[in-house]
Short mmCIF file of N, CA and C in Angstrom, two decimals:
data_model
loop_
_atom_site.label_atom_id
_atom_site.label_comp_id
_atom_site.label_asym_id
_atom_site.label_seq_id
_atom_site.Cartn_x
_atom_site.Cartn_y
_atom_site.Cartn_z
N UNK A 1 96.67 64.08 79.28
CA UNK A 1 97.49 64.88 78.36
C UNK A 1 96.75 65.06 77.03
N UNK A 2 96.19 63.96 76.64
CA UNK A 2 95.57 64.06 75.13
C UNK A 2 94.77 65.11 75.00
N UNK A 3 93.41 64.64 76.32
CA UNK A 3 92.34 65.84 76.88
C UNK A 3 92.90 67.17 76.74
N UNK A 4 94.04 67.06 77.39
CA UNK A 4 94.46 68.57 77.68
C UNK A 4 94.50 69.12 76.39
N UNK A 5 95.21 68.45 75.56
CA UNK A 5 95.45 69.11 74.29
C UNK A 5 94.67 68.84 72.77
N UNK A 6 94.02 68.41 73.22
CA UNK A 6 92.14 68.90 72.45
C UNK A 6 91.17 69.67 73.24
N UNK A 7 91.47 70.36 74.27
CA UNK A 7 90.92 71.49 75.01
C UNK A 7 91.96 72.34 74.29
N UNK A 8 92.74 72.46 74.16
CA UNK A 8 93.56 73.35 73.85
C UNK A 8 93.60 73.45 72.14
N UNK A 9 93.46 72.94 71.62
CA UNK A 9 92.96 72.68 69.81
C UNK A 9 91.96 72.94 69.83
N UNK A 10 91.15 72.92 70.36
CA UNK A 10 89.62 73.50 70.60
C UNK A 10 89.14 75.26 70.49
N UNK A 11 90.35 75.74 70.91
CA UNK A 11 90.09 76.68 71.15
C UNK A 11 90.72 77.72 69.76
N UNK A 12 90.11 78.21 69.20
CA UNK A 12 90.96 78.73 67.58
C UNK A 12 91.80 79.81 68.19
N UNK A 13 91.78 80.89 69.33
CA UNK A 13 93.07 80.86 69.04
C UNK A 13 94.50 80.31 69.61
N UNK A 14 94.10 79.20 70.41
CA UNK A 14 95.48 78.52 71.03
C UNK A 14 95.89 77.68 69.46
N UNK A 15 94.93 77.10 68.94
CA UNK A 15 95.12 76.31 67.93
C UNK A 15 95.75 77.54 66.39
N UNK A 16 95.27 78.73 66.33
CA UNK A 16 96.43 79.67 65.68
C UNK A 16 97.65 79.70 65.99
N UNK A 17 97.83 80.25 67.67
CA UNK A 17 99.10 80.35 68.16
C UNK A 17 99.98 78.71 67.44
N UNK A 18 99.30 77.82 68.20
CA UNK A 18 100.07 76.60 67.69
C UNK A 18 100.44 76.16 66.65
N UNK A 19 99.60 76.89 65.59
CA UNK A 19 100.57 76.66 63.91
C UNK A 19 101.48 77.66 63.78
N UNK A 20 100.88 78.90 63.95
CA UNK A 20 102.14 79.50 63.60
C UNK A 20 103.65 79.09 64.17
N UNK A 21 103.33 78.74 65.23
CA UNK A 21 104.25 78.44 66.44
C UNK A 21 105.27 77.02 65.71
N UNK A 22 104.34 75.97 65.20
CA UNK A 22 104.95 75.12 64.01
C UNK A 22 105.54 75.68 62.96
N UNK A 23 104.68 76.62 62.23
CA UNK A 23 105.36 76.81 60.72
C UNK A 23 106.43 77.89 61.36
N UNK A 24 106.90 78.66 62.05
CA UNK A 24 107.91 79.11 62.24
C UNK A 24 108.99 78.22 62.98
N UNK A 25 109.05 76.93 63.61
CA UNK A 25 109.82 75.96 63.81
C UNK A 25 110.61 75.52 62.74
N UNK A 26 109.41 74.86 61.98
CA UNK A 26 109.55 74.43 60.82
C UNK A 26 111.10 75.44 59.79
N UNK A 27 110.10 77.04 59.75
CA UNK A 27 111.03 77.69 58.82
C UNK A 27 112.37 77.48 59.53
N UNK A 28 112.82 77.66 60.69
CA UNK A 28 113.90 78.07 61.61
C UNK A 28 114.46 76.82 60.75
N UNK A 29 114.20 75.60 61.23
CA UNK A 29 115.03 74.41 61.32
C UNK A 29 115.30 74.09 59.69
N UNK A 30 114.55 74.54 58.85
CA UNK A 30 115.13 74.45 57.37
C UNK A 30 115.92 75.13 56.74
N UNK A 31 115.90 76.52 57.90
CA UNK A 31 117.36 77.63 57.52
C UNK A 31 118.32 77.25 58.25
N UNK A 32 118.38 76.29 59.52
CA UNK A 32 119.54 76.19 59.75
C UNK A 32 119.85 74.68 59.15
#
């Protein structure tokens, strides 16, 4: 699993997708 997901951080844009993918969590859960 770890592997998997430093193959996957590895890659700039899975590792884009995945912040934005945070900072819009993030926003959601502080507006609700």
């Amino acid at each position: 699993m770890n592997k998997c997901f430093t193959r996957l951080v590895s890659s700039p844009l899975m590792e884009r997708l995945f912040i934005v993918q945070v900072t819009l969590h993030i926003k959601v859960t502080c507006d609700f």
